[in-house]
PDB file of C-alpha atoms in Angstrom:
ATOM      1  CA  MET W 984     157.379 192.108 -24.959  1.00  0.00           C
ATOM      2  CA  ASN W 985     155.872 188.862 -23.779  1.00  0.00           C
ATOM      3  CA  LYS W 986     155.001 190.369 -20.409  1.00  0.00           C
ATOM      4  CA  ARG W 987     153.481 193.410 -22.091  1.00  0.00           C
ATOM      5  CA  MET W 988     151.436 191.261 -24.410  1.00  0.00           C
ATOM      6  CA  PHE W 989     150.340 189.106 -21.492  1.00  0.00           C
ATOM      7  CA  TYR W 990     149.138 192.147 -19.493  1.00  0.00           C
ATOM      8  CA  LEU W 991     147.403 193.604 -22.517  1.00  0.00           C
ATOM      9  CA  LEU W 992     145.601 190.332 -23.113  1.00  0.00           C
ATOM     10  CA  LEU W 993     144.750 190.123 -19.420  1.00  0.00           C
ATOM     11  CA  VAL W 994     143.286 193.640 -19.447  1.00  0.00           C
ATOM     12  CA  LEU W 995     141.315 192.915 -22.628  1.00  0.00           C
ATOM     13  CA  ALA W 996     140.010 189.623 -21.258  1.00  0.00           C
ATOM     14  CA  GLY W 997     139.116 191.257 -17.942  1.00  0.00           C
ATOM     15  CA  SER W 998     137.235 194.091 -19.627  1.00  0.00           C
ATOM     16  CA  PHE W 999     135.440 191.590 -21.859  1.00  0.00           C
ATOM     17  CA  LEU W1000     134.380 189.534 -18.837  1.00  0.00           C
ATOM     18  CA  LEU W1001     133.226 192.610 -16.935  1.00  0.00           C
ATOM     19  CA  GLN W1002     131.276 193.812 -19.948  1.00  0.00           C
ATOM     20  CA  SER W1003     129.644 190.455 -20.502  1.00  0.00           C
ATOM     21  CA  CYS W1004     128.804 189.735 -16.874  1.00  0.00           C
ATOM     22  CA  SER W1005     125.379 191.274 -17.605  1.00  0.00           C
ATOM     23  CA  TYR W1006     124.563 192.528 -14.136  1.00  0.00           C
ATOM     24  CA  ASN W1007     122.657 195.514 -15.501  1.00  0.00           C
ATOM     25  CA  THR W1008     120.690 193.334 -17.882  1.00  0.00           C
ATOM     26  CA  ILE W1009     119.705 190.997 -15.066  1.00  0.00           C
ATOM     27  CA  VAL W1010     118.613 193.943 -12.933  1.00  0.00           C
ATOM     28  CA  SER W1011     116.589 195.302 -15.849  1.00  0.00           C
ATOM     29  CA  TYR W1012     114.809 191.970 -16.372  1.00  0.00           C
ATOM     30  CA  ASP W1013     114.299 191.596 -12.618  1.00  0.00           C
ATOM     31  CA  GLU W1014     112.606 194.995 -12.467  1.00  0.00           C
ATOM     32  CA  ALA W1015     110.506 194.188 -15.547  1.00  0.00           C
ATOM     33  CA  SER W1016     109.215 191.013 -13.883  1.00  0.00           C
ATOM     34  CA  LYS W1017     108.395 192.962 -10.702  1.00  0.00           C
ATOM     35  CA  LYS W1018     106.505 195.540 -12.741  1.00  0.00           C
ATOM     36  CA  ALA W1019     104.629 192.799 -14.588  1.00  0.00           C
ATOM     37  CA  TRP W1020     103.612 191.280 -11.245  1.00  0.00           C
ATOM     38  CA  ALA W1021     102.394 194.692 -10.077  1.00  0.00           C
ATOM     39  CA  ASP W1022     100.240 194.831 -13.227  1.00  0.00           C
ATOM     40  CA  VAL W1023      98.748 191.429 -12.347  1.00  0.00           C
ATOM     41  CA  GLU W1024      97.942 192.691  -8.853  1.00  0.00           C
ATOM     42  CA  ALA W1025      96.426 195.885 -10.267  1.00  0.00           C
ATOM     43  CA  ALA W1026      94.157 193.877 -12.567  1.00  0.00           C
ATOM     44  CA  TYR W1027      93.002 191.712  -9.666  1.00  0.00           C
ATOM     45  CA  GLN W1028      92.441 194.800  -7.525  1.00  0.00           C
ATOM     46  CA  ARG W1029      90.320 196.313 -10.287  1.00  0.00           C
ATOM     47  CA  ARG W1030      88.214 193.156 -10.327  1.00  0.00           C
ATOM     48  CA  ALA W1031      87.824 193.245  -6.544  1.00  0.00           C
ATOM     49  CA  ASP W1032      86.696 196.871  -6.706  1.00  0.00           C
ATOM     50  CA  LEU W1033      84.189 196.120  -9.446  1.00  0.00           C
ATOM     51  CA  ILE W1034      82.834 193.119  -7.564  1.00  0.00           C
ATOM     52  CA  GLY W1035      82.182 195.382  -4.580  1.00  0.00           C
ATOM     53  CA  ASN W1036      80.069 197.622  -6.799  1.00  0.00           C
ATOM     54  CA  LEU W1037      78.350 194.601  -8.324  1.00  0.00           C
ATOM     55  CA  VAL W1038      77.451 193.248  -4.882  1.00  0.00           C
ATOM     56  CA  GLU W1039      75.970 196.592  -3.873  1.00  0.00           C
ATOM     57  CA  THR W1040      73.892 196.682  -7.068  1.00  0.00           C
ATOM     58  CA  VAL W1041      72.686 193.127  -6.526  1.00  0.00           C
ATOM     59  CA  LYS W1042      71.790 193.872  -2.904  1.00  0.00           C
ATOM     60  CA  GLY W1043      69.145 196.212  -4.283  1.00  0.00           C
ATOM     61  CA  GLU W1044      67.273 193.153  -5.531  1.00  0.00           C
ATOM     62  CA  ALA W1045      65.415 192.249  -2.305  1.00  0.00           C
ATOM     63  CA  LYS W1046      64.716 188.647  -3.301  1.00  0.00           C
ATOM     64  CA  PHE W1047      68.296 187.847  -4.236  1.00  0.00           C
ATOM     65  CA  GLU W1048      69.896 184.818  -2.579  1.00  0.00           C
ATOM     66  CA  LYS W1049      71.830 185.972   0.479  1.00  0.00           C
ATOM     67  CA  GLU W1050      74.002 182.830   0.577  1.00  0.00           C
ATOM     68  CA  THR W1051      75.447 183.550  -2.867  1.00  0.00           C
ATOM     69  CA  LEU W1052      76.077 187.194  -2.001  1.00  0.00           C
ATOM     70  CA  THR W1053      77.790 186.195   1.238  1.00  0.00           C
ATOM     71  CA  ALA W1054      80.042 183.745  -0.623  1.00  0.00           C
ATOM     72  CA  VAL W1055      81.101 186.479  -3.063  1.00  0.00           C
ATOM     73  CA  ILE W1056      81.747 188.980  -0.271  1.00  0.00           C
ATOM     74  CA  GLU W1057      83.828 186.459   1.716  1.00  0.00           C
ATOM     75  CA  ALA W1058      85.802 185.309  -1.336  1.00  0.00           C
ATOM     76  CA  ARG W1059      86.518 188.934  -2.277  1.00  0.00           C
ATOM     77  CA  ALA W1060      87.751 189.674   1.252  1.00  0.00           C
ATOM     78  CA  LYS W1061      90.027 186.620   1.222  1.00  0.00           C
ATOM     79  CA  ALA W1062      91.413 187.392  -2.252  1.00  0.00           C
ATOM     80  CA  THR W1063      92.218 190.988  -1.359  1.00  0.00           C
ATOM     81  CA  SER W1064      93.812 190.004   1.963  1.00  0.00           C
ATOM     82  CA  ILE W1065      96.595 188.027   0.278  1.00  0.00           C
ATOM     83  CA  GLN W1066      99.382 190.423  -0.594  1.00  0.00           C
ATOM     84  CA  LEU W1067     102.201 188.845  -2.573  1.00  0.00           C
ATOM     85  CA  LYS W1068     105.284 190.875  -3.450  1.00  0.00           C
ATOM     86  CA  ALA W1069     107.399 190.111  -6.507  1.00  0.00           C
ATOM     87  CA  ASP W1070     110.291 188.988  -4.299  1.00  0.00           C
ATOM     88  CA  ASP W1071     108.051 186.398  -2.586  1.00  0.00           C
ATOM     89  CA  LEU W1072     106.897 184.515  -5.680  1.00  0.00           C
ATOM     90  CA  THR W1073     107.618 181.063  -4.344  1.00  0.00           C
ATOM     91  CA  PRO W1074     105.563 178.103  -5.587  1.00  0.00           C
ATOM     92  CA  GLU W1075     103.767 177.918  -2.213  1.00  0.00           C
ATOM     93  CA  ASN W1076     102.881 181.622  -2.166  1.00  0.00           C
ATOM     94  CA  MET W1077     101.761 181.553  -5.785  1.00  0.00           C
ATOM     95  CA  GLU W1078      99.536 178.566  -5.002  1.00  0.00           C
ATOM     96  CA  LYS W1079      97.887 180.404  -2.089  1.00  0.00           C
ATOM     97  CA  PHE W1080      97.375 183.517  -4.198  1.00  0.00           C
ATOM     98  CA  GLN W1081      95.895 181.561  -7.097  1.00  0.00           C
ATOM     99  CA  ALA W1082      93.635 179.539  -4.775  1.00  0.00           C
ATOM    100  CA  ALA W1083      92.152 182.721  -3.311  1.00  0.00           C
ATOM    101  CA  GLN W1084      91.627 184.188  -6.777  1.00  0.00           C
ATOM    102  CA  ALA W1085      90.041 180.928  -7.985  1.00  0.00           C
ATOM    103  CA  GLN W1086      87.655 180.967  -5.028  1.00  0.00           C
ATOM    104  CA  LEU W1087      86.627 184.501  -5.952  1.00  0.00           C
ATOM    105  CA  SER W1088      86.159 183.517  -9.601  1.00  0.00           C
ATOM    106  CA  GLY W1089      83.972 180.578  -8.546  1.00  0.00           C
ATOM    107  CA  ALA W1090      81.824 182.719  -6.246  1.00  0.00           C
ATOM    108  CA  LEU W1091      81.457 185.321  -8.971  1.00  0.00           C
ATOM    109  CA  SER W1092      80.385 182.631 -11.442  1.00  0.00           C
ATOM    110  CA  ARG W1093      77.720 181.409  -9.021  1.00  0.00           C
ATOM    111  CA  LEU W1094      76.532 184.992  -8.565  1.00  0.00           C
ATOM    112  CA  LEU W1095      76.172 185.413 -12.304  1.00  0.00           C
ATOM    113  CA  LEU W1096      74.312 182.121 -12.666  1.00  0.00           C
ATOM    114  CA  VAL W1097      71.859 182.999  -9.908  1.00  0.00           C
ATOM    115  CA  SER W1098      71.381 186.503 -11.330  1.00  0.00           C
ATOM    116  CA  GLU W1099      69.884 184.933 -14.466  1.00  0.00           C
ATOM    117  CA  GLN W1100      66.817 184.065 -12.370  1.00  0.00           C
ATOM    118  CA  TYR W1101      66.045 187.728 -11.655  1.00  0.00           C
ATOM    119  CA  PRO W1102      64.754 189.601 -14.708  1.00  0.00           C
ATOM    120  CA  ASP W1103      64.652 192.942 -12.876  1.00  0.00           C
ATOM    121  CA  LEU W1104      68.326 192.597 -12.065  1.00  0.00           C
ATOM    122  CA  LYS W1105      69.261 191.622 -15.614  1.00  0.00           C
ATOM    123  CA  THR W1106      67.536 194.731 -17.002  1.00  0.00           C
ATOM    124  CA  ASN W1107      69.219 197.034 -14.473  1.00  0.00           C
ATOM    125  CA  ALA W1108      71.538 199.283 -16.527  1.00  0.00           C
ATOM    126  CA  GLN W1109      74.105 199.580 -13.754  1.00  0.00           C
ATOM    127  CA  PHE W1110      74.237 195.790 -13.383  1.00  0.00           C
ATOM    128  CA  GLY W1111      74.725 195.384 -17.138  1.00  0.00           C
ATOM    129  CA  GLU W1112      77.544 197.917 -17.239  1.00  0.00           C
ATOM    130  CA  LEU W1113      79.248 196.316 -14.261  1.00  0.00           C
ATOM    131  CA  MET W1114      79.034 192.926 -15.959  1.00  0.00           C
ATOM    132  CA  ASN W1115      80.699 194.415 -19.057  1.00  0.00           C
ATOM    133  CA  GLU W1116      83.409 195.963 -16.886  1.00  0.00           C
ATOM    134  CA  ILE W1117      84.046 192.656 -15.144  1.00  0.00           C
ATOM    135  CA  GLU W1118      84.367 190.916 -18.513  1.00  0.00           C
ATOM    136  CA  ARG W1119      86.880 193.529 -19.668  1.00  0.00           C
ATOM    137  CA  THR W1120      88.717 193.187 -16.372  1.00  0.00           C
ATOM    138  CA  GLU W1121      88.956 189.411 -16.754  1.00  0.00           C
ATOM    139  CA  ASN W1122      90.548 190.044 -20.159  1.00  0.00           C
ATOM    140  CA  ARG W1123      92.990 192.474 -18.541  1.00  0.00           C
ATOM    141  CA  ILE W1124      93.860 189.848 -15.925  1.00  0.00           C
ATOM    142  CA  ASN W1125      94.606 187.320 -18.658  1.00  0.00           C
ATOM    143  CA  ILE W1126      96.807 189.800 -20.506  1.00  0.00           C
ATOM    144  CA  ALA W1127      98.606 190.785 -17.286  1.00  0.00           C
ATOM    145  CA  ARG W1128      99.255 187.117 -16.478  1.00  0.00           C
ATOM    146  CA  ARG W1129     100.631 186.521 -19.966  1.00  0.00           C
ATOM    147  CA  ASP W1130     102.862 189.602 -19.771  1.00  0.00           C
ATOM    148  CA  PHE W1131     104.062 188.539 -16.319  1.00  0.00           C
ATOM    149  CA  ASN W1132     104.956 185.072 -17.570  1.00  0.00           C
ATOM    150  CA  GLN W1133     106.818 186.592 -20.511  1.00  0.00           C
ATOM    151  CA  ALA W1134     108.806 188.882 -18.199  1.00  0.00           C
ATOM    152  CA  VAL W1135     109.601 185.981 -15.869  1.00  0.00           C
ATOM    153  CA  GLN W1136     110.662 183.812 -18.795  1.00  0.00           C
ATOM    154  CA  THR W1137     113.025 186.520 -20.043  1.00  0.00           C
ATOM    155  CA  TYR W1138     114.457 187.037 -16.553  1.00  0.00           C
ATOM    156  CA  ASN W1139     114.834 183.306 -15.830  1.00  0.00           C
ATOM    157  CA  THR W1140     116.461 182.708 -19.223  1.00  0.00           C
ATOM    158  CA  GLN W1141     118.929 185.516 -18.591  1.00  0.00           C
ATOM    159  CA  ILE W1142     120.006 184.336 -15.154  1.00  0.00           C
ATOM    160  CA  ARG W1143     120.449 180.752 -16.396  1.00  0.00           C
ATOM    161  CA  SER W1144     122.447 181.682 -19.521  1.00  0.00           C
ATOM    162  CA  PHE W1145     126.236 181.791 -19.602  1.00  0.00           C
ATOM    163  CA  PRO W1146     127.990 184.036 -18.556  1.00  0.00           C
ATOM    164  CA  ALA W1147     125.080 185.810 -16.859  1.00  0.00           C
ATOM    165  CA  ASN W1148     124.534 182.773 -14.650  1.00  0.00           C
ATOM    166  CA  ILE W1149     127.884 183.505 -12.990  1.00  0.00           C
ATOM    167  CA  THR W1150     126.821 187.072 -12.250  1.00  0.00           C
ATOM    168  CA  ALA W1151     123.385 185.901 -11.107  1.00  0.00           C
ATOM    169  CA  GLY W1152     125.007 183.437  -8.728  1.00  0.00           C
ATOM    170  CA  LEU W1153     127.412 186.022  -7.344  1.00  0.00           C
ATOM    171  CA  PHE W1154     124.601 188.504  -6.668  1.00  0.00           C
ATOM    172  CA  LYS W1155     122.093 185.850  -5.546  1.00  0.00           C
ATOM    173  CA  PHE W1156     119.463 186.396  -8.234  1.00  0.00           C
ATOM    174  CA  LYS W1157     116.921 183.571  -7.980  1.00  0.00           C
ATOM    175  CA  GLN W1158     114.507 182.166 -10.539  1.00  0.00           C
ATOM    176  CA  ARG W1159     110.943 183.421 -10.340  1.00  0.00           C
ATOM    177  CA  GLU W1160     107.806 181.317 -10.386  1.00  0.00           C
ATOM    178  CA  MET W1161     105.464 181.748 -13.338  1.00  0.00           C
ATOM    179  CA  PHE W1162     101.724 182.136 -13.030  1.00  0.00           C
ATOM    180  CA  LYS W1163     100.128 178.741 -13.673  1.00  0.00           C
ATOM    181  CA  SER W1164      96.587 177.835 -14.593  1.00  0.00           C
ATOM    182  CA  ASP W1165      94.321 176.260 -12.023  1.00  0.00           C
ATOM    183  CA  ALA W1166      94.262 172.486 -11.816  1.00  0.00           C
ATOM    184  CA  GLY W1167      91.663 171.090 -14.205  1.00  0.00           C
ATOM    185  CA  SER W1168      91.375 174.262 -16.255  1.00  0.00           C
ATOM    186  CA  GLU W1169      92.792 172.444 -19.281  1.00  0.00           C
ATOM    187  CA  LYS W1170      89.445 170.612 -19.570  1.00  0.00           C
ATOM    188  CA  ALA W1171      86.568 172.401 -21.272  1.00  0.00           C
ATOM    189  CA  PRO W1172      83.641 173.012 -18.907  1.00  0.00           C
ATOM    190  CA  LYS W1173      80.445 171.085 -19.578  1.00  0.00           C
ATOM    191  CA  VAL W1174      77.411 173.272 -20.116  1.00  0.00           C
ATOM    192  CA  LYS W1175      74.022 171.729 -19.320  1.00  0.00           C
ATOM    193  CA  PHE W1176      70.645 173.291 -19.917  1.00  0.00           C
TER     194      PHE W1176
END
């Protein structure tokens, strides 16, 4: 009876360990973080597409500063050239991606500041609608970043928690890097008139 009891306990313990190894849960969270990253990329792509339309609208203003337009066009090209897959979210790759996006944001900000000097441009209905779309897109980017960070947090927590960490180690699941704010963005910008 002792042997029987021992084997029964062994089978029960084995089935409990297999059930709690959480491989499927890890895979589910891994896929959720990949999908969240794809949403971040989609939001940035939407912004890049809108900026292309904005540049074309602004080009119609003959007196507009060419240097500012060129900076926006170049920053947009650089930002869209960096393709980062969810499996490649290393700190170095995230830094490169964020730097390119920050450069585009800066060029876009300069474009908007310079556009204030052109009343014809500001009254252009297409320009106004594009500006509204860009604002909505920036909100989408923020939401996509937040959702991505939430998905990464859930995934990272799962693969570091016992007993899932054993499964994660066996199947080589690695922690993902979260999206971080740009250096200095914690300080409020100074507005001067």
